Coordinates of C-alpha atoms in Angstrom, one line a residue:
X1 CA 49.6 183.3 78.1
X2 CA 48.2 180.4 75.9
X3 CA 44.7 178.9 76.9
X4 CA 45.7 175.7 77.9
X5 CA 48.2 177.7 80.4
X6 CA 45.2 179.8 81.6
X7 CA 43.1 177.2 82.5
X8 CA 45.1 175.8 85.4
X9 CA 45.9 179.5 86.7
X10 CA 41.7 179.9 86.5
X11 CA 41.4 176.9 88.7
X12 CA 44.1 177.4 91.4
X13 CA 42.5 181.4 91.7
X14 CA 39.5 179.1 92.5
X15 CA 40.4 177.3 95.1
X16 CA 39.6 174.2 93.1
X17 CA 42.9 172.4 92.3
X18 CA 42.4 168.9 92.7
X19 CA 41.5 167.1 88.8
X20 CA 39.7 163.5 88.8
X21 CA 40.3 162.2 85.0
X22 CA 40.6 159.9 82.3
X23 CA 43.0 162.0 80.5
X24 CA 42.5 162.5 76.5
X25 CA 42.8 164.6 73.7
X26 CA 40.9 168.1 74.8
X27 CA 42.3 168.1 78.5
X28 CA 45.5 166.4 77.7
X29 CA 47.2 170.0 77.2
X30 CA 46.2 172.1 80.3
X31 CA 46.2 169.1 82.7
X32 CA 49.3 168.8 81.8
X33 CA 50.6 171.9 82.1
X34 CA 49.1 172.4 85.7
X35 CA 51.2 169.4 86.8
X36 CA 54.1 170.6 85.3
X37 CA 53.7 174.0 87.2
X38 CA 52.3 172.4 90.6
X39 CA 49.2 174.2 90.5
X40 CA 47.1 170.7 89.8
X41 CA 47.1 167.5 91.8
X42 CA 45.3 165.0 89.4
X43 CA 43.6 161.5 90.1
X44 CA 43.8 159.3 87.5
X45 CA 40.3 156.9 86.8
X46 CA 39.8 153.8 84.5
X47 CA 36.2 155.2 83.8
X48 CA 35.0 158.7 82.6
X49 CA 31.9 158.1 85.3
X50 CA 34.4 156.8 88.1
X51 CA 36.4 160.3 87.5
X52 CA 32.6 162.1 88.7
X53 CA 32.0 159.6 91.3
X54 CA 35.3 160.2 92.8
X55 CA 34.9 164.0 92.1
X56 CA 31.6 163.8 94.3
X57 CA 33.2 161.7 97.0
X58 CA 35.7 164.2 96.9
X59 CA 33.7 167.2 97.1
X60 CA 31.0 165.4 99.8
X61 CA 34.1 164.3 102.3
X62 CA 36.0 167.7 102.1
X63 CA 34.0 170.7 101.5
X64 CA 36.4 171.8 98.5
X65 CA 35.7 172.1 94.6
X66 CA 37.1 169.4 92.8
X67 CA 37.4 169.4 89.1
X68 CA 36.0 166.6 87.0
X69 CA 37.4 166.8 83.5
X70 CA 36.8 163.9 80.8
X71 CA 37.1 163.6 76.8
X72 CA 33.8 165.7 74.7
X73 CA 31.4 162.7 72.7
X74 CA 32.1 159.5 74.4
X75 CA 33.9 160.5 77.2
X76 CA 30.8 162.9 78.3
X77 CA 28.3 160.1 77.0
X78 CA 30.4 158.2 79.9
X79 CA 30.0 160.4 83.0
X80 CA 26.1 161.3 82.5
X81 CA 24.9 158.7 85.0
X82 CA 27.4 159.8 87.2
X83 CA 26.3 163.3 86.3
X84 CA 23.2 162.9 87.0
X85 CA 23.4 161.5 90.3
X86 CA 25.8 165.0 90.9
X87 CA 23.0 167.2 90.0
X88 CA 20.0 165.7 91.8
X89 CA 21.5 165.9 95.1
X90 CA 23.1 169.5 94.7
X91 CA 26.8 168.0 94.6
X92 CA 29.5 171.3 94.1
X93 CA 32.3 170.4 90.9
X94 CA 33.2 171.8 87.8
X95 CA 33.1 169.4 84.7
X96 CA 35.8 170.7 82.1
X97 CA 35.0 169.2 78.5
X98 CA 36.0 169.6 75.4
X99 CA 33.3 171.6 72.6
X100 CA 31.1 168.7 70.8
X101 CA 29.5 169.3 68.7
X102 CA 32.5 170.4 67.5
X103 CA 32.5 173.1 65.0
X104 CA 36.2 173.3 63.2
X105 CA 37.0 169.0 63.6
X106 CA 34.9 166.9 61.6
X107 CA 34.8 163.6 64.1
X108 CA 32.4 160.9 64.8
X109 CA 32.4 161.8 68.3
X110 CA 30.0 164.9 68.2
X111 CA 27.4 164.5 70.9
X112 CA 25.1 168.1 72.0
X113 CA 26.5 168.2 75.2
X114 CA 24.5 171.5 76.1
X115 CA 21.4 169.5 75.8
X116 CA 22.5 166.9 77.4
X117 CA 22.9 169.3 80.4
X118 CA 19.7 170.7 80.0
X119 CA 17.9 167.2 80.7
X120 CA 20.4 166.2 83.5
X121 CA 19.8 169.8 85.3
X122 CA 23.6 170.8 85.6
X123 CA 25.1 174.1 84.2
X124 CA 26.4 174.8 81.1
X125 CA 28.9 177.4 80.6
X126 CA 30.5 178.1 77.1
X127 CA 34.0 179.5 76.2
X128 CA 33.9 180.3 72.4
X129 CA 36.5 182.5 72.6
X130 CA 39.9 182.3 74.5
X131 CA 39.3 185.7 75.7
X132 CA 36.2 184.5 77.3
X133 CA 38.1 182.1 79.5
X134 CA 38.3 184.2 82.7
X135 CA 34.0 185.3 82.7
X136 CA 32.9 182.0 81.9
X137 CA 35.3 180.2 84.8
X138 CA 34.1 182.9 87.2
X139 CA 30.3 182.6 86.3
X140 CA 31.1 178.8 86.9
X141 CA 32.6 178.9 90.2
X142 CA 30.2 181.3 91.6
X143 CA 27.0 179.1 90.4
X144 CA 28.8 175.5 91.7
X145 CA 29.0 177.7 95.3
X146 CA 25.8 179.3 95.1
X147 CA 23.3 176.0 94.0
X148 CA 25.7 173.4 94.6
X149 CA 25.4 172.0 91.6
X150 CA 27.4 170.3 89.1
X151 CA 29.0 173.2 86.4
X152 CA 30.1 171.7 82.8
X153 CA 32.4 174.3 81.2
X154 CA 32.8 173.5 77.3
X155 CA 36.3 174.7 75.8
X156 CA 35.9 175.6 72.1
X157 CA 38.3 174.6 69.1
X158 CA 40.9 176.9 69.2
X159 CA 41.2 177.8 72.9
X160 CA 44.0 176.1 74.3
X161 CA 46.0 177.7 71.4
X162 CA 44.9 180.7 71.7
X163 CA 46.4 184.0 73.7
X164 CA 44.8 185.4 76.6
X165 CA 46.1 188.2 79.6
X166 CA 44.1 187.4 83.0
X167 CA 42.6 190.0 84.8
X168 CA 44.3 190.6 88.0
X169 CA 41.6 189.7 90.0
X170 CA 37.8 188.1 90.1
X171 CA 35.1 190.4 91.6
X172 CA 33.3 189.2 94.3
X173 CA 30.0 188.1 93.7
X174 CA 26.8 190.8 95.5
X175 CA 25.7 189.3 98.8
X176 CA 22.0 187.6 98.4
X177 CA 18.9 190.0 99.7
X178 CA 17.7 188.0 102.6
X179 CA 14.2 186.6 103.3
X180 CA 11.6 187.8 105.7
X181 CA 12.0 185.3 108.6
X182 CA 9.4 186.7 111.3
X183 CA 6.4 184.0 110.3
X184 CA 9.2 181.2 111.0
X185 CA 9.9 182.3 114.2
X186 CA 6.0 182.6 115.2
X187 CA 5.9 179.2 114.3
X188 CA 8.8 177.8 116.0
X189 CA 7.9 180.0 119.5
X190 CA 4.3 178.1 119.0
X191 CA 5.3 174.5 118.2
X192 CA 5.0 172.4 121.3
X193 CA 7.3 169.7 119.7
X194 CA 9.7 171.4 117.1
X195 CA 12.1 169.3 114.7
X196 CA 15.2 171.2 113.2
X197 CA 16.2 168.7 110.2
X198 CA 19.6 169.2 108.3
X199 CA 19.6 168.4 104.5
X200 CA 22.3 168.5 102.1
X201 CA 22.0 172.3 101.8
X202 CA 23.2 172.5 105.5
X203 CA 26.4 170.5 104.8
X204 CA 27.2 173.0 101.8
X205 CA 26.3 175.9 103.8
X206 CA 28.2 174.7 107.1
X207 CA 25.8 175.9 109.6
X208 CA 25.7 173.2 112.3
X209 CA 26.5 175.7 114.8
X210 CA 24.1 178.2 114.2
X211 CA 21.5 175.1 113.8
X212 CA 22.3 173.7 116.9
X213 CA 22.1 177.6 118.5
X214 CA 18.8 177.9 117.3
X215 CA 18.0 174.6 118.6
X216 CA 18.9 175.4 122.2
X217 CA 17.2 179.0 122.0
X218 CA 13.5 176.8 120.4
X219 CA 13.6 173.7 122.3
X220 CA 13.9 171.7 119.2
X221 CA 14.6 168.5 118.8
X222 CA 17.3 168.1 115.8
X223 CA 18.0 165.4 113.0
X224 CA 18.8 165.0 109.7
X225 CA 17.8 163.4 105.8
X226 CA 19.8 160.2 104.5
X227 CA 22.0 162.9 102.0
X228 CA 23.1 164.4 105.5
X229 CA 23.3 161.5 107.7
X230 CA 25.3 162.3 111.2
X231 CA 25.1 165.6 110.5
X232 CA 24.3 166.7 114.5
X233 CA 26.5 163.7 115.6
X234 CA 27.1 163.8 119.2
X235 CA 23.9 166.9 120.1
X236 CA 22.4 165.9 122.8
X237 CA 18.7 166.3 121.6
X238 CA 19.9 164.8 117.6
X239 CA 17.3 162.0 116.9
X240 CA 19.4 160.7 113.5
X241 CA 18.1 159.8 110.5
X242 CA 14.7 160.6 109.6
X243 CA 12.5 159.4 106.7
X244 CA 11.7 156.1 105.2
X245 CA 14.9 154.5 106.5
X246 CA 14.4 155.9 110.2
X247 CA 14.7 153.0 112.6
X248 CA 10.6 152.3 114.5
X249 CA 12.0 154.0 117.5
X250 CA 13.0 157.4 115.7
X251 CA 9.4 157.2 113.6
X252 CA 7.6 157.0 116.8
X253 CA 9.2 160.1 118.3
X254 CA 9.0 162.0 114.7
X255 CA 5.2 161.0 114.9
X256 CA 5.1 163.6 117.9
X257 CA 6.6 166.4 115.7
X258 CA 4.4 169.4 115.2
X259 CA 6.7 171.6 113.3
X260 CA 9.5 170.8 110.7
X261 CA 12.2 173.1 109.8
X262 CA 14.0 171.8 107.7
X263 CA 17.5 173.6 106.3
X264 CA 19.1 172.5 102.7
X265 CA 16.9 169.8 102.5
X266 CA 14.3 169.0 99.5
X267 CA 11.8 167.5 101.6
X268 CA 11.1 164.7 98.8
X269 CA 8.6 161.8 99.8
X270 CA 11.6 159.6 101.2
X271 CA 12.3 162.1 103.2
X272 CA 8.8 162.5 105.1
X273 CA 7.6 158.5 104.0
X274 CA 5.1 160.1 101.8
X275 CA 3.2 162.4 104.4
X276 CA 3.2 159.7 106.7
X277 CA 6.6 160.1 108.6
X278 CA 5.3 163.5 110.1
X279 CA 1.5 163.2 110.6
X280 CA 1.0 166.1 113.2
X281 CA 4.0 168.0 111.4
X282 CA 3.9 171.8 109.8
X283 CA 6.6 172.4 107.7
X284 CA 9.2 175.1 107.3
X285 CA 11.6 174.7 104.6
X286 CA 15.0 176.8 103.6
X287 CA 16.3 176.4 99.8
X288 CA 18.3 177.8 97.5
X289 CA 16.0 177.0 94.6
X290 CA 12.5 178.8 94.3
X291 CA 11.5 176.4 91.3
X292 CA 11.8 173.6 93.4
X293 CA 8.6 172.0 94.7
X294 CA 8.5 169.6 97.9
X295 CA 7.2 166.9 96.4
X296 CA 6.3 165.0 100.4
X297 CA 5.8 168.5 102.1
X298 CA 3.1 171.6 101.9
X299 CA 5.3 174.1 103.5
X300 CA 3.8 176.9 105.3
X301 CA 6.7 179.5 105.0
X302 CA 9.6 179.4 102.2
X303 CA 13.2 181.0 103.0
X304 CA 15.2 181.2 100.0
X305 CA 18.5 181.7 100.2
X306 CA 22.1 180.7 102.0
X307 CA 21.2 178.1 104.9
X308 CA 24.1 179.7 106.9
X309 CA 22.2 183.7 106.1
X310 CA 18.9 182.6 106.4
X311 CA 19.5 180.7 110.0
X312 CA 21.1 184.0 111.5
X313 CA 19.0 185.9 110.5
X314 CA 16.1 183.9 112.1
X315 CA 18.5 183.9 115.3
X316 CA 18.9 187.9 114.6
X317 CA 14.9 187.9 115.2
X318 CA 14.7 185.6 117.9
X319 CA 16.7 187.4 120.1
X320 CA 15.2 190.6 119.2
X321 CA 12.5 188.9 120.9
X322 CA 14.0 188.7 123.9
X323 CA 14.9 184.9 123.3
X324 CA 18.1 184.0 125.5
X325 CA 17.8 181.5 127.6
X326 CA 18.3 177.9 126.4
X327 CA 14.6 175.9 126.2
X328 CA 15.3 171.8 127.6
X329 CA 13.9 169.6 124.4
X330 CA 12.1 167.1 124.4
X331 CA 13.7 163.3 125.5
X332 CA 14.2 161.2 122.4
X333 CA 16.1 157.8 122.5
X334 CA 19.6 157.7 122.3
X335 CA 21.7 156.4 120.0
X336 CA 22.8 153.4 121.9
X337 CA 19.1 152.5 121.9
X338 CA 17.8 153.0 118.2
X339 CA 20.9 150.8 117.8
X340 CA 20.1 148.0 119.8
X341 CA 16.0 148.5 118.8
X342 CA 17.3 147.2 115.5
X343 CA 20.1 144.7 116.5
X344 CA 17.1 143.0 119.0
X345 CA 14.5 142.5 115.9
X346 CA 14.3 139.1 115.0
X347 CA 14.1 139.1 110.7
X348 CA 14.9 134.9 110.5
X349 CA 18.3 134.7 110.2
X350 CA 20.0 131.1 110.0
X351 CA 23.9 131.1 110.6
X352 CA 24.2 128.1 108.5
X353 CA 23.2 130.3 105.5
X354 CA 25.7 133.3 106.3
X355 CA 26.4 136.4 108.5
X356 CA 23.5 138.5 109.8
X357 CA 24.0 141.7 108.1
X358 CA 23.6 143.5 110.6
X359 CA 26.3 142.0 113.1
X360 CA 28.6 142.6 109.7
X361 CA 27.9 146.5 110.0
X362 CA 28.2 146.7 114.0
X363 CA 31.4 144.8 114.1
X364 CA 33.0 147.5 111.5
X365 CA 31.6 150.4 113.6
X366 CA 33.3 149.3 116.9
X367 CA 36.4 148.1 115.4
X368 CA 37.1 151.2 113.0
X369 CA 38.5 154.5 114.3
X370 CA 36.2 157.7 115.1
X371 CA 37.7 159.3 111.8
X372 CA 36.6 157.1 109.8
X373 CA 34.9 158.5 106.2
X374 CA 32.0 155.5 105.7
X375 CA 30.9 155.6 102.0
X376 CA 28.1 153.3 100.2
X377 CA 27.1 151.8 97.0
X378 CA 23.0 151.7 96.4
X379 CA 21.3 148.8 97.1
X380 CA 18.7 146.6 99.4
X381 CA 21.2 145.3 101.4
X382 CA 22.0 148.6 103.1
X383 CA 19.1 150.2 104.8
X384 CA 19.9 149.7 108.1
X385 CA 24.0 150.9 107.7
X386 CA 23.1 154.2 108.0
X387 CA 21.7 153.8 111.5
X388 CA 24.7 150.9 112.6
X389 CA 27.6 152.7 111.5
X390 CA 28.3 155.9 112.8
X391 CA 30.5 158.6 111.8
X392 CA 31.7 162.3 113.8
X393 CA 30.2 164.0 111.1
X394 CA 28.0 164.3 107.8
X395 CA 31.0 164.5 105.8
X396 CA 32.3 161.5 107.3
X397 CA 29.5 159.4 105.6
X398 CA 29.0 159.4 102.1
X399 CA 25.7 157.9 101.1
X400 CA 26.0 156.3 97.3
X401 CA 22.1 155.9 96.0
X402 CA 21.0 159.3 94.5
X403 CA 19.5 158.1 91.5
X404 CA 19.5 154.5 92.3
X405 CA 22.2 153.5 90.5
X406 CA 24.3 150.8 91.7
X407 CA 27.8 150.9 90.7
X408 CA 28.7 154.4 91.8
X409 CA 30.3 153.7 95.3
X410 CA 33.5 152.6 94.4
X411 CA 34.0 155.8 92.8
X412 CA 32.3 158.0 96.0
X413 CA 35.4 156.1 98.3
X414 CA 38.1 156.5 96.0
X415 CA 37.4 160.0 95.6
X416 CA 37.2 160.6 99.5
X417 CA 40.6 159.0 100.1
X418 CA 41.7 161.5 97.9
X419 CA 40.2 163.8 100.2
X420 CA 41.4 162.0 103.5
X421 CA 44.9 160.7 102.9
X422 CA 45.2 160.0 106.9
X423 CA 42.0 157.8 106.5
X424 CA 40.5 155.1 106.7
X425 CA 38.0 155.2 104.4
X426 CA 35.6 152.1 103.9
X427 CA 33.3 151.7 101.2
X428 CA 30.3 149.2 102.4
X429 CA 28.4 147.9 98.6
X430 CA 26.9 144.9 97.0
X431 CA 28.4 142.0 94.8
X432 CA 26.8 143.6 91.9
X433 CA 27.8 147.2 92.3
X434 CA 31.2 146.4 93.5
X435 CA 31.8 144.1 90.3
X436 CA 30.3 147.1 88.0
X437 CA 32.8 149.2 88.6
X438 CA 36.1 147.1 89.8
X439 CA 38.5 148.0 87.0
X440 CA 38.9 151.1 89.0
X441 CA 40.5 149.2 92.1
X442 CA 43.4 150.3 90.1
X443 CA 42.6 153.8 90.9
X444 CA 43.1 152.8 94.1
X445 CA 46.5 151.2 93.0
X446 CA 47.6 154.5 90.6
X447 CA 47.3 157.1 93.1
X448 CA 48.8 155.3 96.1
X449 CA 45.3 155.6 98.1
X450 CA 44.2 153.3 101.5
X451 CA 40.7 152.0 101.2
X452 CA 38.8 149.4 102.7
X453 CA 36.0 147.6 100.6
X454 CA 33.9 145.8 102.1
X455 CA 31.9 143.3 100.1
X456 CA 28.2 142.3 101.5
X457 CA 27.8 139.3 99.4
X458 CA 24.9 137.0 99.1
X459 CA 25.7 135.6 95.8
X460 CA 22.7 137.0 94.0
X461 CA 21.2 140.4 93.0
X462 CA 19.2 140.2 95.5
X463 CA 16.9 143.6 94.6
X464 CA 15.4 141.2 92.2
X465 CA 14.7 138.1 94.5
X466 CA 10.9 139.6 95.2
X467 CA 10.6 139.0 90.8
X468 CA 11.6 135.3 90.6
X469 CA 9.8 134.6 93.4
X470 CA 6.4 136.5 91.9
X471 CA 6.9 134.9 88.4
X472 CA 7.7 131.8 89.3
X473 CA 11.6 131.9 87.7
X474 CA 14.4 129.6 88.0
X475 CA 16.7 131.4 91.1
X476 CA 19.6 131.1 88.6
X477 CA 18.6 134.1 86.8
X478 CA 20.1 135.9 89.4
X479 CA 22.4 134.0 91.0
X480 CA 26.3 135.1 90.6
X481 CA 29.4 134.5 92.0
X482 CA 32.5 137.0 92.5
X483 CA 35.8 135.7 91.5
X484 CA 38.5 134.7 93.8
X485 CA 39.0 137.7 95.6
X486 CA 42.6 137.4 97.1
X487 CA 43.8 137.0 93.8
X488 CA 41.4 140.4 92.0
X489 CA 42.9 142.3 95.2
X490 CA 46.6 141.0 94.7
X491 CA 46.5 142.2 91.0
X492 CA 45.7 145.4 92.3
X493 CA 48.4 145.5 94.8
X494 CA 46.4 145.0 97.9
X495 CA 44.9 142.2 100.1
X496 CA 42.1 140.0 100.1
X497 CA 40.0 137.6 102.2
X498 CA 37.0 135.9 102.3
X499 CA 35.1 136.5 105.5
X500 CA 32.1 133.9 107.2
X501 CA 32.0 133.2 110.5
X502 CA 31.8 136.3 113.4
X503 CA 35.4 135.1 114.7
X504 CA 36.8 136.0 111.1
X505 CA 34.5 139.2 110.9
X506 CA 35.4 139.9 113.9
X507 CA 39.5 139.4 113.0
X508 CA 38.6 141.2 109.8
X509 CA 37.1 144.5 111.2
X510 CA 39.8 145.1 113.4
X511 CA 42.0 144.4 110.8
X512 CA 40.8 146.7 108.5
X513 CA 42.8 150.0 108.5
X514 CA 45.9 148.8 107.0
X515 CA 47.6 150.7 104.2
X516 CA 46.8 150.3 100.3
X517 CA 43.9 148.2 99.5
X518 CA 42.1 146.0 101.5
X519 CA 39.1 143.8 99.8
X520 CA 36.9 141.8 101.7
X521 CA 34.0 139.4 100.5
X522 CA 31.6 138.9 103.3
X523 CA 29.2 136.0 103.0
X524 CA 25.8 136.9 104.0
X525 CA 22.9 135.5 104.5
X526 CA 20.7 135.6 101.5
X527 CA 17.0 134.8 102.4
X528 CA 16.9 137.8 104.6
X529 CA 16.4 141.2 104.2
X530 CA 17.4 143.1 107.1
X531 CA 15.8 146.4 106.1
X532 CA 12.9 144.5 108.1
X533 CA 14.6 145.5 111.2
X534 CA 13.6 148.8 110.6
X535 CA 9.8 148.6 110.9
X536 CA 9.2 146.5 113.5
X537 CA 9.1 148.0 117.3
X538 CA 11.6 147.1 119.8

């Protein structure tokens, strides 16, 4: 078969069949042909670094590979932020491309994508040759499911023209040797007041059950980083979210902890408030990555390895100990009352200026179904949504600011209603991330998709308040207004309203899971910031 015939046939052996694109010349061919022989499903973007957003929200929402596959020069030059958002946090997809620099077209587009993918930290796998098609796609897929991280397969001049027979199979890559785990389970026997904390590792590896196993045979209380947010939703002994955004009530009991183990997460200085978030705390950590260094942690013992492997096997030696019987935790609050700790916190709002932000996040989270897949945009505005708007699980919740880059959450959503055609999904962002990327509400429109947008608007970027305020600046500088948004959501084919009192929130939220598109401009209040909430006590 021809190259551009291969390639599809590659993917669909791989289990990753779904293509987010901005369709051009060096994908054009094979794209094609997968849609013309069913083996593809492909979502069309407006924006080379909407196709990787939606490829992430995809990926994050579902626990499938998705392919990401845009133009070589410009269209790569295009998806690098959203690239590199994909590769800090470990996000699983395969990035097809086109060769540049080209070697056989002389063009203006020529761009050393291999270097690019050096700095950015994702893999870079080369097919020079048609016949090297079926390696390099294996090597690919087996490095997206090992690291979780974002793979860039280049295609060569010459490929998709060129003949190539498929092996019959792929082999099956050797299983990983395992760690020595008995120092981990001395420590957790000894802790007084263990934590077992789920990172984005634990999502990839699925291994909530044997987590919350070990938990029960430890005593250990459980929770989770922002990248895994609701990941033990629903355990009896699951404090939430712990780091820098952890409500006061969660930082007081995590002040308690005396031993961390923490599973697929990086433990980065958000994560443990820069030492200070776990005072009393020894740290256990599980990775995939030896050349990563905890940057907020001194770890005592490092397991390398699958989360999933490396947990059983630490339950393997626990109940060689004897270990059988389920140990009681520790009481933490609940999550009824971290909730209200930050609804009670009095941060000055004024009603006459807009909608406590807040009140705007719990109405949503009674009035949207369980099922619900809650994605975000970055920004100041949303600190305290992680902690007001649940979800059943931490693929149900889709946090936007890796690399604090506003912008990107419109993308996460569209790519997770992809994932979750049943729905709803609602994407909570900014005024100035949503209008970054709103030319692709018409991927909303092209693929037939239901999403809810909600719109926290104050009218300003309001990141940058703190800088007009310190220099003495004119408040225009960042004022801004967003245009009339029944009419941006009707050209889109969906529905728009502006929302400002609690008795239209209120009709709002519970109107929110109708099909197609629904875009709502919330008017908040602007002189607060309701991250505030989060530091004071109850």
């Amino acid at each position: 078969m021809k190259g551009f015939e291969a390639i599809p046939e590659l993917l669909r052996r791989g289990d990753a069949t779904t293509v987010f694109s901005m369709v051009g010349n060096t994908n054009v061919p094979w794209i094609g042909h997968g849609l013309k022989t069913g083996a593809l499903r492909l979502v069309k973007t407006r924006h080379e670094e909407t196709a990787v957003n939606a490829a992430e929200g995809y990926s994050r929402s579902s626990g499938r590979i998705p392919v990401c596959s845009v133009t070589q020069g410009p269209g790569f030059a295009n998806a690098i932020n959203g690239l590199v958002s994909a590769a800090r946090t470990h996000v699983p997809m395969l990035v097809v491309v086109g060769e540049s620099p080209s070697t056989k077209v002389k063009t203006t587009m020529n761009l050393d994508q291999r270097a690019l993918c050096g700095i950015i930290g994702a893999g870079f796998h080369h097919v020079a040759d048609v016949s090297e098609l079926p390696e390099r796609f294996a090597d690919a897929l087996t490095a997206v499911r090992w690291n979780g991280c974002p793979q860039v397969v280049s295609i060569a001049d010459g490929v998709l023209t060129g003949d190539v027979e498929l092996p019959a199979s792929v082999p099956e890559p050797a299983e990983p040797r395992l760690p020595d785990v008995e120092s981990t389970v001395d420590l957790l026997l000894a802790a007084r007041r263990p934590l077992i904390l789920a990172g984005q590792g634990a999502i990839l590896a699925d291994c909530r059950a044997e987590l919350e196993e070990l938990a029960a045979l430890t005593g250990a209380q459980v929770g989770s980083t922002l990248r895994a947010n609701w990941f033990f939703a629903g355990h009896e002994a699951n404090l939430g979210l712990c780091g820098n955004w952890a409500p006061a009530l969660v930082r007081k009991a995590l002040a308690e902890v005396d031993l961390v183990f923490a599973v697929g997460a990086s433990l980065n200085t958000y994560t443990t408030g820069d030492r200070q978030v776990f005072p009393a705390a020894k740290f256990v950590r599980c990775d995939v990555d030896p050349d990563t260094v905890p940057a907020g942690a001194d770890p005592e013992v490092s397991l390398f390895g699958d989360a999933r492997a490396v947990v059983r096997a630490v339950l393997d030696a626990c109940r060689a100990r004897g270990l059988g019987e389920p140990r009681r935790p520790t009481a933490g609050p609940t999550v009824a009352e971290v909730q209200e700790s930050v609804l009670k916190v009095d941060v000055g709002h004024d009603p006459a200026r807009g909608l406590d932000l807040r009140e705007v996040f719990r109405a949503f989270d009674e009035h949207l179904p369980p099922g619900r897949v809650v994605a975000t945009d970055a920004g100041r505005s949303l600190k305290t949504l992680p902690t007001l708007v649940s979800a059943r699980s931490a693929r149900n919740w889709l946090i936007g600011n890796s690399f604090g880059s506003i912008g990107r959450g419109l993308g996460l959503a569209i790519g997770a209603a992809a994932a979750h055609p049943d729905g709803p999904v609602v994407l909570f962002c900014g005024d100035g991330g949503f209008m970054m990327a709103a030319q692709d509400l018409d991927a909303v429109r092209l693929n037939g998709l239901d999403l809810v947008v909600v719109v926290t608007n104050d009218e300003q970027l309001g990141a940058e308040v703190k800088y007009v305020e310190q220099y003495d600046l004119p408040p225009e500088l960042i004022r801004q207004t967003l245009p009339d948004i029944g009419h941006l959501a009707a050209a889109f084919g969906g529905i728009g309203r502006v929302v400002r009192t609690p008795a239209e929130l209120a009709e709002a939220a519970a109107a929110a899971t109708r099909p197609g598109l629904t875009l709502l401009d919330v008017r908040i209040d602007p002189a607060i910031d309701c991250a505030d909430a989060l530091k004071e006590n109850a």
